[in-house]
PDB file of C-alpha atoms in Angstrom:
ATOM      1  CA  ASP Y 795     -13.000 -12.094  -2.317  1.00 69.00           C
ATOM      2  CA  VAL Y 796      -9.402 -12.044  -1.201  1.00 68.00           C
ATOM      3  CA  LYS Y 797      -9.080 -11.758   2.507  1.00 90.00           C
ATOM      4  CA  VAL Y 798      -5.953 -10.629   4.316  1.00 96.00           C
ATOM      5  CA  THR Y 799      -6.368 -10.796   8.064  1.00 96.00           C
ATOM      6  CA  GLN Y 800      -4.125  -9.146  10.590  1.00 96.00           C
ATOM      7  CA  SER Y 801      -4.458 -10.614  14.040  1.00 90.00           C
ATOM      8  CA  SER Y 802      -4.665  -7.360  15.989  1.00 91.00           C
ATOM      9  CA  ARG Y 803      -6.101  -3.941  15.134  1.00 93.00           C
ATOM     10  CA  TYR Y 804      -4.440  -2.208  18.087  1.00 95.00           C
ATOM     11  CA  LEU Y 805      -1.457  -3.172  20.205  1.00 96.00           C
ATOM     12  CA  VAL Y 806       0.260  -1.412  23.067  1.00 97.00           C
ATOM     13  CA  LYS Y 807       3.683  -2.674  24.066  1.00 97.00           C
ATOM     14  CA  ARG Y 808       6.540  -1.551  26.244  1.00 97.00           C
ATOM     15  CA  THR Y 809      10.043  -0.651  25.122  1.00 97.00           C
ATOM     16  CA  GLY Y 810      12.237  -3.741  24.876  1.00 97.00           C
ATOM     17  CA  GLU Y 811       9.386  -6.223  24.468  1.00 97.00           C
ATOM     18  CA  LYS Y 812       9.407  -8.764  21.652  1.00 97.00           C
ATOM     19  CA  VAL Y 813       6.381  -8.152  19.461  1.00 97.00           C
ATOM     20  CA  PHE Y 814       4.742 -10.472  16.942  1.00 97.00           C
ATOM     21  CA  LEU Y 815       2.392  -9.196  14.235  1.00 97.00           C
ATOM     22  CA  GLU Y 816       0.554 -11.932  12.391  1.00 97.00           C
ATOM     23  CA  CYS Y 817      -0.938 -11.889   8.924  1.00 97.00           C
ATOM     24  CA  VAL Y 818      -2.927 -14.582   7.141  1.00 97.00           C
ATOM     25  CA  GLN Y 819      -4.233 -14.624   3.570  1.00 96.00           C
ATOM     26  CA  ASP Y 820      -6.749 -17.039   2.140  1.00 95.00           C
ATOM     27  CA  MET Y 821      -6.097 -16.821  -1.613  1.00 91.00           C
ATOM     28  CA  ASP Y 822      -2.994 -18.988  -1.998  1.00 92.00           C
ATOM     29  CA  HIS Y 823      -0.901 -15.961  -2.940  1.00 93.00           C
ATOM     30  CA  GLU Y 824       2.824 -16.475  -3.391  1.00 93.00           C
ATOM     31  CA  ASN Y 825       3.889 -12.979  -2.380  1.00 93.00           C
ATOM     32  CA  MET Y 826       3.383 -11.404   1.014  1.00 95.00           C
ATOM     33  CA  PHE Y 827       4.548  -8.013   2.258  1.00 95.00           C
ATOM     34  CA  TRP Y 828       4.901  -5.972   5.407  1.00 97.00           C
ATOM     35  CA  TYR Y 829       4.701  -2.192   5.117  1.00 96.00           C
ATOM     36  CA  ARG Y 830       4.891   0.539   7.670  1.00 96.00           C
ATOM     37  CA  GLN Y 831       2.652   3.608   7.251  1.00 95.00           C
ATOM     38  CA  ASP Y 832       3.566   6.948   8.779  1.00 94.00           C
ATOM     39  CA  PRO Y 833       1.924  10.341   8.089  1.00 89.00           C
ATOM     40  CA  GLY Y 834       3.611  12.186   5.244  1.00 86.00           C
ATOM     41  CA  LEU Y 835       5.827   9.220   4.392  1.00 89.00           C
ATOM     42  CA  GLY Y 836       3.332   6.968   2.670  1.00 90.00           C
ATOM     43  CA  LEU Y 837       3.996   3.255   2.935  1.00 92.00           C
ATOM     44  CA  ARG Y 838       7.497   1.929   3.288  1.00 94.00           C
ATOM     45  CA  LEU Y 839       8.425  -1.687   2.666  1.00 93.00           C
ATOM     46  CA  ILE Y 840       9.916  -3.545   5.617  1.00 96.00           C
ATOM     47  CA  TYR Y 841      10.190  -7.106   4.259  1.00 95.00           C
ATOM     48  CA  PHE Y 842       8.575  -9.254   1.632  1.00 93.00           C
ATOM     49  CA  SER Y 843       8.412 -12.950   0.882  1.00 94.00           C
ATOM     50  CA  TYR Y 844       7.824 -14.645  -2.460  1.00 91.00           C
ATOM     51  CA  ASP Y 845       7.693 -18.204  -1.176  1.00 90.00           C
ATOM     52  CA  VAL Y 846       7.608 -20.244   1.995  1.00 92.00           C
ATOM     53  CA  LYS Y 847      10.778 -19.745   4.043  1.00 88.00           C
ATOM     54  CA  MET Y 848      11.981 -17.093   1.574  1.00 90.00           C
ATOM     55  CA  LYS Y 849      12.353 -13.468   2.560  1.00 92.00           C
ATOM     56  CA  GLU Y 850      13.840 -10.288   1.156  1.00 91.00           C
ATOM     57  CA  LYS Y 851      14.685  -7.057   2.913  1.00 93.00           C
ATOM     58  CA  GLY Y 852      12.759  -4.011   1.939  1.00 91.00           C
ATOM     59  CA  ASP Y 853      13.688  -0.383   2.421  1.00 90.00           C
ATOM     60  CA  ILE Y 854      13.579  -0.242   6.229  1.00 94.00           C
ATOM     61  CA  PRO Y 855      14.352  -3.727   7.661  1.00 96.00           C
ATOM     62  CA  GLU Y 856      16.406  -2.564  10.640  1.00 96.00           C
ATOM     63  CA  GLY Y 857      14.901  -3.666  13.930  1.00 96.00           C
ATOM     64  CA  TYR Y 858      12.541  -6.130  12.272  1.00 97.00           C
ATOM     65  CA  SER Y 859      12.569  -9.758  11.218  1.00 97.00           C
ATOM     66  CA  VAL Y 860       9.994 -11.968   9.511  1.00 97.00           C
ATOM     67  CA  SER Y 861       8.921 -15.558   9.374  1.00 96.00           C
ATOM     68  CA  ARG Y 862       7.035 -17.479   6.712  1.00 96.00           C
ATOM     69  CA  GLU Y 863       6.676 -21.127   7.664  1.00 95.00           C
ATOM     70  CA  LYS Y 864       3.410 -21.647   5.766  1.00 95.00           C
ATOM     71  CA  LYS Y 865       2.277 -20.116   2.514  1.00 95.00           C
ATOM     72  CA  GLU Y 866      -0.731 -18.382   4.022  1.00 96.00           C
ATOM     73  CA  ARG Y 867       0.983 -16.842   7.044  1.00 97.00           C
ATOM     74  CA  PHE Y 868       3.592 -14.087   7.256  1.00 97.00           C
ATOM     75  CA  SER Y 869       4.742 -12.809  10.625  1.00 97.00           C
ATOM     76  CA  LEU Y 870       6.564  -9.593  11.446  1.00 98.00           C
ATOM     77  CA  ILE Y 871       8.740  -9.631  14.550  1.00 98.00           C
ATOM     78  CA  LEU Y 872      10.059  -6.672  16.449  1.00 97.00           C
ATOM     79  CA  GLU Y 873      12.938  -8.199  18.370  1.00 94.00           C
ATOM     80  CA  SER Y 874      13.134  -5.409  20.936  1.00 97.00           C
ATOM     81  CA  ALA Y 875      10.455  -2.801  20.454  1.00 97.00           C
ATOM     82  CA  SER Y 876      11.434   0.847  20.544  1.00 97.00           C
ATOM     83  CA  THR Y 877       9.344   3.999  20.635  1.00 97.00           C
ATOM     84  CA  ASN Y 878      10.314   4.875  17.054  1.00 96.00           C
ATOM     85  CA  GLN Y 879       8.528   1.724  15.918  1.00 97.00           C
ATOM     86  CA  THR Y 880       5.208   3.192  16.957  1.00 97.00           C
ATOM     87  CA  SER Y 881       3.315   3.133  13.669  1.00 97.00           C
ATOM     88  CA  MET Y 882       0.613   1.554  11.533  1.00 96.00           C
ATOM     89  CA  TYR Y 883       1.685  -1.779  10.085  1.00 97.00           C
ATOM     90  CA  LEU Y 884       0.051  -3.103   6.936  1.00 96.00           C
ATOM     91  CA  CYS Y 885       0.287  -6.608   5.538  1.00 97.00           C
ATOM     92  CA  ALA Y 886      -0.413  -7.335   1.869  1.00 95.00           C
ATOM     93  CA  SER Y 887      -0.410 -10.300  -0.486  1.00 95.00           C
ATOM     94  CA  SER Y 888      -0.372 -10.819  -4.242  1.00 92.00           C
ATOM     95  CA  LEU Y 889      -0.039 -13.475  -6.886  1.00 88.00           C
ATOM     96  CA  GLY Y 890       3.450 -14.434  -7.934  1.00 79.00           C
ATOM     97  CA  GLN Y 891       3.496 -13.452 -11.596  1.00 74.00           C
ATOM     98  CA  GLY Y 892       3.556 -10.213 -13.569  1.00 73.00           C
ATOM     99  CA  ILE Y 893       2.606  -6.915 -11.956  1.00 75.00           C
ATOM    100  CA  PRO Y 894      -0.215  -8.117  -9.733  1.00 82.00           C
ATOM    101  CA  ILE Y 895      -2.625  -6.230  -7.550  1.00 90.00           C
ATOM    102  CA  GLN Y 896      -1.754  -6.224  -3.882  1.00 93.00           C
ATOM    103  CA  TYR Y 897      -4.471  -6.915  -1.337  1.00 94.00           C
ATOM    104  CA  PHE Y 898      -4.139  -5.348   2.072  1.00 95.00           C
ATOM    105  CA  GLY Y 899      -5.191  -6.208   5.579  1.00 96.00           C
ATOM    106  CA  ALA Y 900      -6.897  -3.637   7.798  1.00 94.00           C
ATOM    107  CA  GLY Y 901      -3.661  -2.789   9.566  1.00 95.00           C
ATOM    108  CA  THR Y 902      -2.283  -3.003  13.095  1.00 96.00           C
ATOM    109  CA  ARG Y 903      -1.738   0.223  14.964  1.00 95.00           C
ATOM    110  CA  LEU Y 904       1.175  -0.395  17.308  1.00 97.00           C
ATOM    111  CA  SER Y 905       2.077   1.918  20.151  1.00 97.00           C
ATOM    112  CA  VAL Y 906       5.375   1.356  21.947  1.00 97.00           C
ATOM    113  CA  LEU Y 907       5.569   3.112  25.300  1.00 96.00           C
TER     114      LEU Y 907
ATOM    115  CA  ALA X 593      14.012   2.375 -10.868  1.00 64.00           C
ATOM    116  CA  GLN X 594      10.511   3.762 -10.671  1.00 75.00           C
ATOM    117  CA  SER X 595       9.267   6.320  -8.182  1.00 87.00           C
ATOM    118  CA  VAL X 596       6.102   8.320  -7.735  1.00 92.00           C
ATOM    119  CA  ALA X 597       5.347  11.663  -6.126  1.00 95.00           C
ATOM    120  CA  GLN X 598       2.132  13.202  -4.899  1.00 96.00           C
ATOM    121  CA  PRO X 599       2.605  16.976  -4.729  1.00 96.00           C
ATOM    122  CA  GLU X 600      -0.495  17.741  -2.630  1.00 96.00           C
ATOM    123  CA  ASP X 601      -0.965  16.686   0.982  1.00 95.00           C
ATOM    124  CA  GLN X 602      -4.656  17.559   0.879  1.00 97.00           C
ATOM    125  CA  VAL X 603      -7.294  18.322  -1.724  1.00 98.00           C
ATOM    126  CA  ASN X 604     -10.609  19.936  -0.827  1.00 98.00           C
ATOM    127  CA  VAL X 605     -13.570  19.824  -3.158  1.00 98.00           C
ATOM    128  CA  ALA X 606     -17.289  20.436  -2.863  1.00 98.00           C
ATOM    129  CA  GLU X 607     -19.701  17.575  -3.353  1.00 97.00           C
ATOM    130  CA  GLY X 608     -20.815  17.337  -6.969  1.00 97.00           C
ATOM    131  CA  ASN X 609     -17.714  19.061  -8.323  1.00 97.00           C
ATOM    132  CA  PRO X 610     -15.039  17.228 -10.317  1.00 97.00           C
ATOM    133  CA  LEU X 611     -11.981  16.108  -8.409  1.00 97.00           C
ATOM    134  CA  THR X 612      -8.356  15.528  -9.358  1.00 97.00           C
ATOM    135  CA  VAL X 613      -5.655  13.958  -7.224  1.00 98.00           C
ATOM    136  CA  LYS X 614      -2.210  14.384  -8.753  1.00 98.00           C
ATOM    137  CA  CYS X 615       0.614  11.905  -9.215  1.00 97.00           C
ATOM    138  CA  THR X 616       3.839  12.206 -11.163  1.00 96.00           C
ATOM    139  CA  TYR X 617       6.223   9.394 -11.895  1.00 93.00           C
ATOM    140  CA  SER X 618       9.847   8.825 -12.730  1.00 90.00           C
ATOM    141  CA  VAL X 619      10.624   5.612 -14.540  1.00 77.00           C
ATOM    142  CA  SER X 620      13.015   3.967 -16.882  1.00 73.00           C
ATOM    143  CA  GLY X 621      11.161   1.979 -19.508  1.00 73.00           C
ATOM    144  CA  ASN X 622       7.433   1.340 -19.547  1.00 76.00           C
ATOM    145  CA  PRO X 623       5.668   2.536 -16.419  1.00 83.00           C
ATOM    146  CA  TYR X 624       3.254   0.458 -14.386  1.00 88.00           C
ATOM    147  CA  LEU X 625       1.130   2.673 -12.170  1.00 92.00           C
ATOM    148  CA  PHE X 626      -1.521   2.073  -9.538  1.00 94.00           C
ATOM    149  CA  TRP X 627      -3.987   4.022  -7.433  1.00 97.00           C
ATOM    150  CA  TYR X 628      -5.115   2.802  -4.028  1.00 97.00           C
ATOM    151  CA  VAL X 629      -7.570   4.317  -1.548  1.00 97.00           C
ATOM    152  CA  GLN X 630      -7.576   4.058   2.237  1.00 96.00           C
ATOM    153  CA  TYR X 631     -10.786   4.779   4.116  1.00 93.00           C
ATOM    154  CA  PRO X 632     -10.541   5.625   7.834  1.00 87.00           C
ATOM    155  CA  ASN X 633      -9.364   2.714   9.960  1.00 81.00           C
ATOM    156  CA  ARG X 634      -9.112   0.443   6.937  1.00 84.00           C
ATOM    157  CA  GLY X 635      -6.359  -1.079   4.830  1.00 87.00           C
ATOM    158  CA  LEU X 636      -5.648   0.033   1.297  1.00 93.00           C
ATOM    159  CA  GLN X 637      -8.023  -0.919  -1.495  1.00 95.00           C
ATOM    160  CA  PHE X 638      -7.071  -1.169  -5.162  1.00 95.00           C
ATOM    161  CA  LEU X 639      -8.764   1.400  -7.418  1.00 96.00           C
ATOM    162  CA  LEU X 640      -7.130   1.019 -10.816  1.00 95.00           C
ATOM    163  CA  LYS X 641      -3.911   0.359 -12.668  1.00 93.00           C
ATOM    164  CA  TYR X 642      -2.149   1.347 -15.866  1.00 92.00           C
ATOM    165  CA  ILE X 643      -0.027  -1.249 -17.617  1.00 86.00           C
ATOM    166  CA  THR X 644      -0.203  -0.304 -21.256  1.00 80.00           C
ATOM    167  CA  GLY X 645      -2.767   0.728 -23.847  1.00 82.00           C
ATOM    168  CA  ASP X 646      -5.420   3.401 -23.419  1.00 86.00           C
ATOM    169  CA  ASN X 647      -4.298   6.508 -21.625  1.00 90.00           C
ATOM    170  CA  LEU X 648      -7.615   6.761 -19.770  1.00 94.00           C
ATOM    171  CA  VAL X 649      -8.023   3.960 -17.253  1.00 94.00           C
ATOM    172  CA  LYS X 650     -11.359   3.328 -15.566  1.00 95.00           C
ATOM    173  CA  GLY X 651     -11.517   1.893 -12.085  1.00 94.00           C
ATOM    174  CA  SER X 652     -13.748   1.261  -9.098  1.00 91.00           C
ATOM    175  CA  TYR X 653     -16.323   3.638  -7.583  1.00 92.00           C
ATOM    176  CA  GLY X 654     -16.460   5.837 -10.721  1.00 95.00           C
ATOM    177  CA  PHE X 655     -12.799   6.830 -10.589  1.00 97.00           C
ATOM    178  CA  GLU X 656     -10.575   7.080 -13.622  1.00 97.00           C
ATOM    179  CA  ALA X 657      -6.969   8.060 -14.194  1.00 97.00           C
ATOM    180  CA  GLU X 658      -5.266   9.729 -17.103  1.00 95.00           C
ATOM    181  CA  PHE X 659      -1.800   8.607 -18.106  1.00 94.00           C
ATOM    182  CA  ASN X 660       0.206  11.410 -19.720  1.00 93.00           C
ATOM    183  CA  LYS X 661       3.616  10.368 -20.963  1.00 90.00           C
ATOM    184  CA  SER X 662       4.817  13.840 -21.932  1.00 91.00           C
ATOM    185  CA  GLN X 663       4.014  15.224 -18.480  1.00 93.00           C
ATOM    186  CA  THR X 664       4.967  11.975 -16.670  1.00 93.00           C
ATOM    187  CA  SER X 665       1.708  12.163 -14.779  1.00 95.00           C
ATOM    188  CA  PHE X 666      -1.014   9.753 -13.740  1.00 96.00           C
ATOM    189  CA  HIS X 667      -3.724  11.907 -12.171  1.00 98.00           C
ATOM    190  CA  LEU X 668      -6.775  10.373 -10.531  1.00 98.00           C
ATOM    191  CA  LYS X 669     -10.102  11.926 -11.501  1.00 98.00           C
ATOM    192  CA  LYS X 670     -13.809  11.694 -10.864  1.00 97.00           C
ATOM    193  CA  PRO X 671     -16.432  13.791 -12.636  1.00 96.00           C
ATOM    194  CA  SER X 672     -18.626  14.342  -9.578  1.00 97.00           C
ATOM    195  CA  ALA X 673     -17.299  13.969  -6.030  1.00 97.00           C
ATOM    196  CA  LEU X 674     -19.241  12.350  -3.200  1.00 97.00           C
ATOM    197  CA  VAL X 675     -18.799  12.979   0.517  1.00 96.00           C
ATOM    198  CA  SER X 676     -18.072   9.247   0.811  1.00 95.00           C
ATOM    199  CA  ASP X 677     -15.018   9.710  -1.445  1.00 96.00           C
ATOM    200  CA  SER X 678     -13.261  11.437   1.455  1.00 96.00           C
ATOM    201  CA  ALA X 679     -10.231   9.255   2.125  1.00 97.00           C
ATOM    202  CA  LEU X 680      -6.480   8.969   1.728  1.00 97.00           C
ATOM    203  CA  TYR X 681      -5.295   8.233  -1.817  1.00 97.00           C
ATOM    204  CA  PHE X 682      -1.982   6.683  -2.790  1.00 96.00           C
ATOM    205  CA  CYS X 683      -0.261   6.475  -6.122  1.00 96.00           C
ATOM    206  CA  ALA X 684       2.133   3.519  -6.477  1.00 94.00           C
ATOM    207  CA  ALA X 685       4.523   1.810  -8.859  1.00 90.00           C
ATOM    208  CA  PRO X 686       6.800  -1.223  -8.803  1.00 85.00           C
ATOM    209  CA  PRO X 687      10.318  -0.057  -7.957  1.00 75.00           C
ATOM    210  CA  GLY X 688      11.737  -1.678 -11.065  1.00 68.00           C
ATOM    211  CA  ASP X 689      14.383  -3.709  -9.267  1.00 61.00           C
ATOM    212  CA  THR X 690      14.722  -7.205 -10.597  1.00 50.00           C
ATOM    213  CA  GLY X 691      12.882  -9.554  -8.292  1.00 54.00           C
ATOM    214  CA  ARG X 692      11.285  -6.785  -6.269  1.00 59.00           C
ATOM    215  CA  ARG X 693       7.579  -7.432  -6.417  1.00 73.00           C
ATOM    216  CA  ALA X 694       6.547  -4.823  -3.884  1.00 82.00           C
ATOM    217  CA  LEU X 695       5.235  -1.358  -4.669  1.00 88.00           C
ATOM    218  CA  THR X 696       6.741   2.043  -4.036  1.00 89.00           C
ATOM    219  CA  PHE X 697       4.063   4.400  -2.732  1.00 92.00           C
ATOM    220  CA  GLY X 698       3.683   8.137  -2.864  1.00 93.00           C
ATOM    221  CA  SER X 699       3.253  10.064   0.364  1.00 94.00           C
ATOM    222  CA  GLY X 700      -0.517  10.105   0.017  1.00 95.00           C
ATOM    223  CA  THR X 701      -3.115  12.806  -0.607  1.00 97.00           C
ATOM    224  CA  ARG X 702      -6.024  13.337   1.721  1.00 97.00           C
ATOM    225  CA  LEU X 703      -9.225  14.135  -0.154  1.00 97.00           C
ATOM    226  CA  GLN X 704     -11.899  16.064   1.728  1.00 97.00           C
ATOM    227  CA  VAL X 705     -15.277  16.375   0.019  1.00 97.00           C
ATOM    228  CA  GLN X 706     -17.493  18.967   1.659  1.00 96.00           C
ATOM    229  CA  PRO X 707     -21.282  18.617   1.582  1.00 94.00           C
TER     230      PRO X 707
END
């Protein structure tokens, strides 16, 4: 079974803090993704990566950055957290070819106070 | 580019009755369509996908989806709902941009199955 593990289920941070969300997958997948989930908006893509050290902006990259130093790990960074970044964050991974299935982690619910 | 829409925020159905969760798509070219389910406090799980071929796609947990090209729809169905099917359901499609391997998701439909 594919396993995508997000390091925290719940996080509470203060405005202005630097926040790191970590995601690890164990299936040697080339692609990794960070989505944000908000009620009524579905999932929106923040960033994705198709290889180590490679990254592409998604639909809502503002206020976020990412890091992929190893194939299995993809980190989302909030440089200076703001209250409008309070949300559920979902990490996913998939194989590199075709139209593959994405496998999701359990999510991190982030509250910025 | 491809996009999907889910016209219903919530669907209520009694246990044992058939259920339908609706999805419509807008694509150029051949559509690739997915259904995912999210149980409470969990990540999304893949249910089924349509790439090409048969218009009726069978997936996990007894779900199936019907691809209808003339109506540009990809509705999720199950003949007999279970209380445990209560969850949030998402329709999704690749955006169609070259090199974009992510998915574009609908806004989600909450399914409530009453005992």
